[in-house]
Short mmCIF file of N, CA and C in Angstrom, two decimals:
data_model
loop_
_atom_site.label_atom_id
_atom_site.label_comp_id
_atom_site.label_asym_id
_atom_site.label_seq_id
_atom_site.Cartn_x
_atom_site.Cartn_y
_atom_site.Cartn_z
N UNK A 285 20.06 13.31 2.53
CA UNK A 285 18.76 13.95 2.27
C UNK A 285 19.40 15.56 2.91
N UNK A 286 18.63 16.27 2.19
CA UNK A 286 19.01 17.81 2.36
C UNK A 286 17.50 18.36 2.54
N UNK A 287 17.29 19.40 3.47
CA UNK A 287 15.91 20.16 3.70
C UNK A 287 16.08 21.53 3.62
N UNK A 288 15.45 22.17 3.43
CA UNK A 288 15.73 23.61 3.56
C UNK A 288 13.78 24.36 3.59
N UNK A 289 13.90 25.60 3.98
CA UNK A 289 12.31 25.84 4.34
C UNK A 289 11.93 26.02 5.49
N UNK A 290 10.89 25.91 5.83
CA UNK A 290 10.24 25.63 7.29
C UNK A 290 10.34 24.19 7.46
N UNK A 291 10.91 24.10 8.74
CA UNK A 291 10.78 22.76 9.31
C UNK A 291 10.60 22.88 11.05
N UNK A 292 9.08 22.62 11.27
CA UNK A 292 9.15 22.98 12.93
C UNK A 292 8.92 24.23 13.16
N UNK A 293 9.63 24.80 14.10
CA UNK A 293 9.68 26.18 14.53
C UNK A 293 10.90 27.04 13.73
N UNK A 294 11.55 26.45 12.98
CA UNK A 294 12.47 27.00 12.34
C UNK A 294 12.47 27.16 10.80
N UNK A 295 13.46 28.03 10.28
CA UNK A 295 13.22 28.30 8.91
C UNK A 295 14.66 28.24 8.48
N UNK A 296 15.08 27.79 7.28
CA UNK A 296 16.64 28.09 6.94
C UNK A 296 16.37 27.90 5.34
N UNK A 297 17.14 29.12 4.70
CA UNK A 297 17.48 28.86 3.32
C UNK A 297 18.35 28.36 2.83
N UNK A 298 19.15 27.74 3.63
CA UNK A 298 20.36 27.04 3.31
C UNK A 298 20.25 25.50 3.06
N UNK A 299 20.34 24.77 2.29
CA UNK A 299 20.16 23.31 2.48
C UNK A 299 20.77 22.57 3.71
N UNK A 300 20.25 22.09 4.31
CA UNK A 300 20.61 21.31 5.84
C UNK A 300 20.61 19.97 5.74
N UNK A 301 21.74 19.09 6.11
CA UNK A 301 21.64 17.88 6.03
C UNK A 301 20.49 17.29 7.30
N UNK A 302 19.79 16.12 6.62
CA UNK A 302 18.82 15.53 7.45
C UNK A 302 19.44 14.40 8.26
N UNK A 303 19.41 14.42 9.57
CA UNK A 303 19.91 13.43 10.53
C UNK A 303 19.59 12.13 10.15
N UNK A 304 18.06 11.91 9.74
CA UNK A 304 17.72 10.51 9.33
C UNK A 304 16.76 10.18 10.82
N UNK A 305 16.63 8.48 10.63
CA UNK A 305 15.87 8.21 11.64
C UNK A 305 16.46 6.85 12.23
N UNK A 306 16.70 7.22 13.33
CA UNK A 306 17.61 6.06 13.85
C UNK A 306 18.32 5.15 13.33
N UNK A 307 19.01 5.80 12.36
CA UNK A 307 19.98 4.94 11.34
C UNK A 307 19.27 3.97 10.13
N UNK A 308 17.99 4.36 9.95
CA UNK A 308 17.18 3.74 9.01
C UNK A 308 17.20 4.39 7.59
N UNK A 309 17.50 3.38 6.64
CA UNK A 309 17.67 3.91 5.10
C UNK A 309 16.14 4.73 4.63
N UNK A 310 16.09 5.64 4.34
CA UNK A 310 14.93 6.53 3.76
C UNK A 310 15.01 6.01 2.23
N UNK A 311 13.76 5.61 1.63
CA UNK A 311 13.80 5.07 0.32
C UNK A 311 12.50 6.53 -0.66
N UNK A 312 11.86 6.90 0.08
CA UNK A 312 10.94 7.91 -0.30
C UNK A 312 10.67 8.92 0.50
N UNK A 313 10.47 10.30 0.07
CA UNK A 313 10.14 11.52 0.90
C UNK A 313 9.04 12.01 0.19
N UNK A 314 7.86 12.13 0.84
CA UNK A 314 6.48 12.67 0.34
C UNK A 314 6.50 14.24 1.26
N UNK A 315 6.02 15.51 0.21
CA UNK A 315 5.95 16.40 1.25
C UNK A 315 4.47 17.33 0.65
N UNK A 316 3.84 17.66 2.11
CA UNK A 316 2.50 18.56 1.87
C UNK A 316 3.05 19.80 2.11
N UNK A 317 2.05 21.04 2.13
CA UNK A 317 2.79 22.17 2.54
C UNK A 317 3.20 22.26 3.98
N UNK A 318 2.66 21.64 4.88
CA UNK A 318 3.20 21.99 6.19
C UNK A 318 3.50 20.53 6.77
N UNK A 319 3.76 19.29 6.13
CA UNK A 319 4.11 18.42 6.60
C UNK A 319 4.70 17.50 5.63
N UNK A 320 5.62 16.32 6.07
CA UNK A 320 6.37 15.25 5.48
C UNK A 320 6.04 14.08 6.01
N UNK A 321 6.28 13.13 5.15
CA UNK A 321 6.28 11.75 5.38
C UNK A 321 7.58 11.14 4.71
N UNK A 322 8.12 10.19 5.58
CA UNK A 322 9.36 9.36 5.03
C UNK A 322 8.84 8.02 5.12
N UNK A 323 9.23 7.26 3.64
CA UNK A 323 9.28 6.02 4.00
C UNK A 323 10.61 5.10 3.88
N UNK A 324 10.75 4.10 5.03
CA UNK A 324 12.07 3.48 4.79
C UNK A 324 12.16 2.31 4.19
N UNK A 325 13.34 1.80 3.96
CA UNK A 325 13.49 0.47 3.68
C UNK A 325 13.04 -0.59 4.27
N UNK A 326 12.31 -0.37 5.39
CA UNK A 326 11.94 -1.80 6.16
C UNK A 326 10.17 -1.56 5.93
N UNK A 327 9.67 -0.53 4.93
CA UNK A 327 8.50 -0.35 4.77
C UNK A 327 7.71 0.43 5.92
N UNK A 328 8.25 0.90 6.98
CA UNK A 328 7.70 1.65 7.95
C UNK A 328 7.26 3.07 7.33
N UNK A 329 6.48 3.99 8.03
CA UNK A 329 6.28 5.38 7.48
C UNK A 329 6.39 6.29 8.51
N UNK A 330 7.34 7.42 8.87
CA UNK A 330 7.45 8.55 9.54
C UNK A 330 6.98 9.46 9.10
N UNK A 331 6.53 10.64 9.97
CA UNK A 331 6.10 11.53 9.74
C UNK A 331 6.53 12.75 10.68
N UNK A 332 6.34 13.86 10.20
CA UNK A 332 6.90 15.13 11.19
C UNK A 332 6.27 16.11 10.44
N UNK A 333 5.93 17.48 11.05
CA UNK A 333 5.56 18.73 10.36
C UNK A 333 4.30 19.22 11.26
N UNK A 334 3.42 19.91 10.88
CA UNK A 334 1.78 20.21 11.42
C UNK A 334 0.99 19.05 11.48
N UNK A 335 0.62 19.28 12.84
CA UNK A 335 -0.38 17.95 13.13
C UNK A 335 -1.64 18.33 13.16
N UNK A 336 -2.21 19.83 13.11
CA UNK A 336 -3.56 20.26 13.21
C UNK A 336 -4.41 19.50 12.50
N UNK A 337 -4.07 19.09 11.05
CA UNK A 337 -5.33 18.38 10.27
C UNK A 337 -5.10 16.66 10.25
N UNK A 338 -4.18 16.52 11.51
CA UNK A 338 -3.93 14.95 11.54
C UNK A 338 -3.40 13.97 10.07
N UNK A 339 -2.82 14.94 9.38
CA UNK A 339 -2.13 14.27 8.28
C UNK A 339 -0.68 13.65 8.80
N UNK A 340 -0.52 14.03 9.89
CA UNK A 340 0.80 13.24 10.56
C UNK A 340 0.48 11.67 11.04
N UNK A 341 -0.61 11.32 11.17
CA UNK A 341 -1.46 9.94 11.53
C UNK A 341 -0.85 9.41 12.91
N UNK A 342 -0.78 10.35 13.54
CA UNK A 342 -0.62 10.08 14.88
C UNK A 342 -1.84 10.04 15.76
N UNK A 343 -2.10 9.78 17.23
CA UNK A 343 -3.10 9.91 18.00
C UNK A 343 -3.92 11.05 18.29
N UNK A 344 -2.64 12.27 18.30
CA UNK A 344 -3.12 13.70 18.53
C UNK A 344 -2.82 14.45 17.04
N UNK A 345 -3.36 15.65 17.14
CA UNK A 345 -3.35 16.68 16.33
C UNK A 345 -1.88 17.57 16.61
N UNK A 346 -0.98 17.13 17.43
CA UNK A 346 0.28 17.95 17.86
C UNK A 346 1.18 17.98 16.84
N UNK A 347 1.57 19.15 16.92
CA UNK A 347 3.11 19.21 15.88
C UNK A 347 4.03 18.27 16.30
N UNK A 348 4.75 18.11 15.33
CA UNK A 348 6.20 17.02 15.53
C UNK A 348 7.52 17.50 14.89
N UNK A 349 8.52 17.95 15.43
CA UNK A 349 9.30 18.66 15.00
C UNK A 349 10.73 17.76 14.56
N UNK A 350 10.63 16.40 14.98
CA UNK A 350 11.33 15.40 14.59
C UNK A 350 10.33 14.16 13.88
N UNK A 351 10.92 13.25 13.24
CA UNK A 351 10.47 12.07 12.53
C UNK A 351 9.66 11.34 13.65
N UNK A 352 8.37 10.86 13.44
CA UNK A 352 7.61 9.76 14.52
C UNK A 352 7.08 8.91 13.48
N UNK A 353 7.30 7.68 14.10
CA UNK A 353 6.64 6.59 13.64
C UNK A 353 5.07 6.49 13.37
N UNK A 354 4.55 6.09 12.45
CA UNK A 354 3.28 6.33 12.41
C UNK A 354 2.80 4.57 12.79
N UNK A 355 2.44 4.69 13.89
CA UNK A 355 2.33 3.34 14.66
C UNK A 355 1.11 2.64 14.35
N UNK A 356 0.06 3.11 13.95
CA UNK A 356 -1.19 2.20 13.65
C UNK A 356 -0.46 1.26 12.35
N UNK A 357 0.29 1.57 11.47
CA UNK A 357 0.21 0.60 10.55
C UNK A 357 1.77 0.45 10.39
N UNK A 358 2.53 0.10 11.60
CA UNK A 358 3.91 -0.25 11.43
C UNK A 358 4.02 -1.58 11.11
N UNK A 359 3.13 -2.40 11.45
CA UNK A 359 3.07 -3.92 11.12
C UNK A 359 2.64 -4.06 9.36
N UNK A 360 2.42 -3.03 9.10
CA UNK A 360 1.94 -3.59 7.48
C UNK A 360 3.21 -2.69 6.51
N UNK A 361 3.63 -3.49 5.70
CA UNK A 361 4.92 -3.22 4.92
C UNK A 361 4.34 -2.40 3.61
N UNK A 362 4.71 -0.94 3.80
CA UNK A 362 4.62 -0.03 2.70
C UNK A 362 5.66 0.06 1.81
N UNK A 363 4.84 0.22 0.56
CA UNK A 363 5.86 0.56 -0.88
C UNK A 363 6.15 2.05 -1.28
N UNK A 364 4.87 2.71 -0.68
CA UNK A 364 4.80 3.89 -1.57
C UNK A 364 4.06 4.91 -0.83
N UNK A 365 4.44 6.21 -0.80
CA UNK A 365 3.82 7.38 0.13
C UNK A 365 3.56 8.27 -0.84
N UNK A 366 2.63 9.27 -0.42
CA UNK A 366 2.19 10.47 -1.21
C UNK A 366 1.57 11.50 -0.10
N UNK A 367 1.79 12.62 -0.43
CA UNK A 367 1.07 13.77 0.43
C UNK A 367 0.19 14.73 -0.15
N UNK A 368 -1.05 14.96 0.43
CA UNK A 368 -1.84 16.08 -0.15
C UNK A 368 -1.39 17.32 0.76
N UNK A 369 -2.67 18.28 1.06
CA UNK A 369 -2.10 19.14 1.54
C UNK A 369 -2.72 19.16 3.11
N UNK A 370 -3.82 18.56 3.63
CA UNK A 370 -3.88 18.17 4.61
C UNK A 370 -4.24 16.55 5.26
N UNK A 371 -3.29 15.53 4.41
CA UNK A 371 -3.51 14.34 4.50
C UNK A 371 -2.50 13.54 3.91
N UNK A 372 -2.18 12.29 4.20
CA UNK A 372 -1.18 11.55 3.79
C UNK A 372 -1.78 10.08 3.47
N UNK A 373 -1.28 9.63 2.19
CA UNK A 373 -1.65 8.21 1.74
C UNK A 373 -0.19 7.26 1.82
N UNK A 374 -0.67 6.03 1.84
CA UNK A 374 0.46 5.04 1.72
C UNK A 374 -0.27 3.76 1.17
N UNK A 375 0.62 3.04 0.38
CA UNK A 375 0.43 2.17 -0.23
C UNK A 375 1.15 0.96 0.18
N UNK A 376 0.28 -0.35 0.42
CA UNK A 376 0.89 -1.48 0.93
C UNK A 376 1.35 -2.39 -0.12
N UNK A 377 2.46 -3.19 0.11
CA UNK A 377 2.67 -4.26 -0.84
C UNK A 377 1.90 -5.29 -1.18
N UNK A 378 0.68 -5.38 -0.53
CA UNK A 378 -0.44 -6.25 -0.90
C UNK A 378 -1.48 -5.27 -1.77
N UNK A 379 -1.09 -4.30 -2.16
CA UNK A 379 -1.92 -3.35 -3.01
C UNK A 379 -2.71 -2.63 -2.34
N UNK A 380 -3.10 -2.47 -1.04
CA UNK A 380 -3.91 -1.75 -0.46
C UNK A 380 -3.47 -0.36 0.16
N UNK A 381 -4.93 0.92 0.00
CA UNK A 381 -4.31 2.30 0.14
C UNK A 381 -4.84 2.48 1.62
N UNK A 382 -4.11 3.05 2.33
CA UNK A 382 -4.16 3.65 3.68
C UNK A 382 -4.22 5.35 3.46
N UNK A 383 -5.06 6.04 4.24
CA UNK A 383 -5.19 7.41 3.83
C UNK A 383 -5.43 7.90 5.55
N UNK A 384 -4.99 8.84 5.70
CA UNK A 384 -4.97 9.59 7.08
C UNK A 384 -5.07 11.35 7.03
N UNK A 385 -5.80 11.84 7.97
CA UNK A 385 -5.76 13.35 7.80
C UNK A 385 -6.90 13.95 7.77
N UNK A 386 -7.10 15.10 7.27
CA UNK A 386 -8.33 15.76 7.08
C UNK A 386 -8.87 15.48 5.37
N UNK A 387 -9.67 14.93 4.62
CA UNK A 387 -10.09 14.99 3.66
C UNK A 387 -11.43 15.99 3.58
N UNK A 388 -11.17 16.79 3.13
CA UNK A 388 -12.10 18.30 3.24
C UNK A 388 -13.49 17.64 2.44
N UNK A 389 -13.37 16.61 1.42
CA UNK A 389 -14.23 16.46 0.47
C UNK A 389 -15.13 15.20 1.27
N UNK A 390 -14.85 14.41 2.36
CA UNK A 390 -15.40 13.39 2.85
C UNK A 390 -15.54 13.50 4.07
N UNK A 391 -15.11 14.36 4.86
CA UNK A 391 -15.28 14.49 6.66
C UNK A 391 -13.68 14.01 6.99
N UNK A 392 -13.58 13.99 8.09
CA UNK A 392 -12.20 13.97 8.79
C UNK A 392 -11.75 12.46 9.13
N UNK A 393 -10.59 11.89 8.85
CA UNK A 393 -10.43 10.35 9.05
C UNK A 393 -8.82 10.74 9.80
N UNK A 394 -8.85 10.69 11.38
CA UNK A 394 -7.30 10.94 11.96
C UNK A 394 -6.68 9.68 11.53
N UNK A 395 -6.87 8.57 12.07
CA UNK A 395 -5.82 7.59 12.20
C UNK A 395 -5.90 7.19 10.89
N UNK A 396 -4.80 6.02 10.42
CA UNK A 396 -4.83 5.59 9.04
C UNK A 396 -5.73 4.34 8.94
N UNK A 397 -6.59 4.59 7.71
CA UNK A 397 -7.48 4.03 7.32
C UNK A 397 -7.44 3.37 5.83
N UNK A 398 -7.69 2.04 5.73
CA UNK A 398 -7.67 1.34 4.75
C UNK A 398 -8.85 1.78 3.79
N UNK A 399 -8.61 2.21 2.45
CA UNK A 399 -9.78 2.50 1.40
C UNK A 399 -10.52 1.33 1.09
N UNK A 400 -11.51 1.06 1.87
CA UNK A 400 -12.54 -0.32 1.33
C UNK A 400 -12.82 -0.30 0.31
N UNK A 401 -13.39 0.90 -0.51
CA UNK A 401 -14.03 0.57 -1.71
C UNK A 401 -12.82 0.20 -2.77
N UNK A 402 -11.75 0.07 -2.68
CA UNK A 402 -10.80 -0.61 -3.35
C UNK A 402 -10.27 -1.96 -3.07
N UNK A 403 -10.72 -2.33 -2.09
CA UNK A 403 -10.39 -4.04 -1.75
C UNK A 403 -10.33 -4.88 -2.86
N UNK A 404 -11.11 -4.81 -4.16
CA UNK A 404 -11.60 -5.60 -4.96
C UNK A 404 -10.73 -5.42 -5.99
N UNK A 405 -9.46 -4.31 -6.17
CA UNK A 405 -8.56 -4.05 -6.83
C UNK A 405 -7.06 -4.09 -6.32
N UNK A 406 -6.05 -4.55 -7.16
CA UNK A 406 -5.02 -4.43 -6.58
C UNK A 406 -4.02 -3.08 -7.17
N UNK A 407 -3.99 -2.17 -6.42
CA UNK A 407 -3.48 -0.76 -6.73
C UNK A 407 -1.88 -1.02 -6.64
N UNK A 408 -1.17 -0.37 -7.64
CA UNK A 408 0.35 -0.59 -7.81
C UNK A 408 0.64 0.67 -7.56
N UNK A 409 0.14 1.75 -7.80
CA UNK A 409 0.75 3.13 -7.47
C UNK A 409 -0.30 4.31 -6.96
N UNK A 410 0.24 5.35 -6.26
CA UNK A 410 -0.88 6.34 -5.78
C UNK A 410 0.00 7.66 -5.75
N UNK A 411 -1.20 8.78 -6.07
CA UNK A 411 -0.51 10.03 -6.16
C UNK A 411 -1.48 10.91 -5.73
N UNK A 412 -1.10 12.20 -4.69
CA UNK A 412 -1.80 12.99 -4.35
C UNK A 412 -1.86 13.98 -4.74
N UNK A 413 -2.79 14.94 -5.09
CA UNK A 413 -3.02 16.40 -5.47
C UNK A 413 -3.32 16.99 -4.13
N UNK A 414 -3.18 18.35 -4.08
CA UNK A 414 -3.73 19.14 -2.95
C UNK A 414 -4.83 18.73 -2.12
N UNK A 415 -6.09 18.06 -2.73
CA UNK A 415 -7.20 18.00 -2.23
C UNK A 415 -7.78 17.02 -3.17
N UNK A 416 -6.97 15.95 -3.57
CA UNK A 416 -7.63 15.03 -4.40
C UNK A 416 -6.38 13.64 -4.55
N UNK A 417 -7.27 12.38 -4.72
CA UNK A 417 -6.36 11.22 -4.90
C UNK A 417 -6.39 10.74 -6.21
N UNK A 418 -5.09 10.01 -6.50
CA UNK A 418 -5.29 9.27 -7.71
C UNK A 418 -4.63 7.71 -7.56
N UNK A 419 -5.41 6.75 -7.79
CA UNK A 419 -4.57 5.53 -7.80
C UNK A 419 -4.65 4.62 -9.18
N UNK A 420 -3.48 4.02 -9.38
CA UNK A 420 -2.95 3.12 -10.69
C UNK A 420 -3.42 1.73 -10.44
N UNK A 421 -4.35 0.98 -10.76
CA UNK A 421 -4.33 -0.73 -10.79
C UNK A 421 -3.39 -1.14 -11.61
N UNK A 422 -3.33 -2.46 -11.24
CA UNK A 422 -2.33 -3.16 -11.65
C UNK A 422 -2.79 -3.68 -13.37
N UNK A 423 -3.78 -3.44 -13.45
CA UNK A 423 -4.44 -3.52 -14.80
C UNK A 423 -4.37 -2.22 -15.86
N UNK A 424 -4.00 -1.25 -15.36
CA UNK A 424 -3.92 -0.09 -15.82
C UNK A 424 -5.15 0.92 -15.75
N UNK A 425 -5.93 0.67 -14.94
CA UNK A 425 -7.27 1.43 -14.70
C UNK A 425 -6.87 2.42 -13.55
N UNK A 426 -7.36 3.70 -13.81
CA UNK A 426 -7.18 4.92 -12.71
C UNK A 426 -8.40 5.42 -12.06
N UNK A 427 -8.41 5.08 -10.52
CA UNK A 427 -9.36 5.66 -9.90
C UNK A 427 -9.15 6.97 -9.17
N UNK A 428 -10.03 7.83 -9.34
CA UNK A 428 -9.64 9.14 -8.60
C UNK A 428 -10.94 9.63 -7.41
N UNK A 429 -10.59 10.36 -6.66
CA UNK A 429 -11.75 10.91 -5.51
C UNK A 429 -10.93 12.04 -5.12
N UNK A 430 -11.96 13.15 -4.57
CA UNK A 430 -11.60 14.16 -3.92
C UNK A 430 -12.20 15.50 -4.59
N UNK A 431 -11.65 16.54 -4.42
CA UNK A 431 -12.11 17.78 -4.81
C UNK A 431 -11.85 17.97 -6.72
N UNK A 432 -12.94 18.44 -7.58
CA UNK A 432 -12.87 18.08 -8.78
C UNK A 432 -13.12 19.46 -9.37
N UNK A 433 -12.99 20.40 -8.55
CA UNK A 433 -13.08 21.96 -8.98
C UNK A 433 -12.60 22.01 -10.32
N UNK A 434 -11.38 21.86 -10.66
CA UNK A 434 -10.64 22.14 -11.76
C UNK A 434 -10.41 20.99 -12.87
N UNK A 435 -11.26 19.82 -12.58
CA UNK A 435 -11.41 18.42 -13.53
C UNK A 435 -10.18 17.66 -13.19
N UNK A 436 -9.32 18.06 -12.16
CA UNK A 436 -8.23 17.20 -11.81
C UNK A 436 -8.60 15.55 -11.58
N UNK A 437 -9.76 15.35 -11.39
CA UNK A 437 -10.33 13.87 -11.36
C UNK A 437 -10.27 13.33 -12.74
N UNK A 438 -10.29 13.98 -13.81
CA UNK A 438 -10.45 13.29 -15.01
C UNK A 438 -11.97 13.02 -15.45
N UNK A 439 -12.75 13.91 -14.44
CA UNK A 439 -14.23 13.79 -15.02
C UNK A 439 -14.73 14.87 -15.71
#
């Protein structure tokens, strides 16, 4: 994996090899404007970047210049991740959706929290826009929530 652009306090215009996370294999990367999340083959989520909005999922809003495990969900096997501008989402292998960070349309959610209104459906995929979230159910239904200024929620 390579990165370029702004990372922590450094800016690089050249693709730079990413050293990884203690020998873990990364299977998915998701990026917001100022943070990124990485999903490992073991189902753990690691984040780094700007912490001011809580999008890293750690107990504080401190910036992280190196990947750090999102410890609140370390015992939940995640299968997919996605990032918005100030928040991060993860999908567990049980079909539960977790969100953390600042959701400007509902208020602030710092720690990773399960989205309880989706408890009665099995979610098979997630996607985040800048300020909205879309989820796809096992039966093909789409649920959306967040900012609908430009009709991005499909309503």
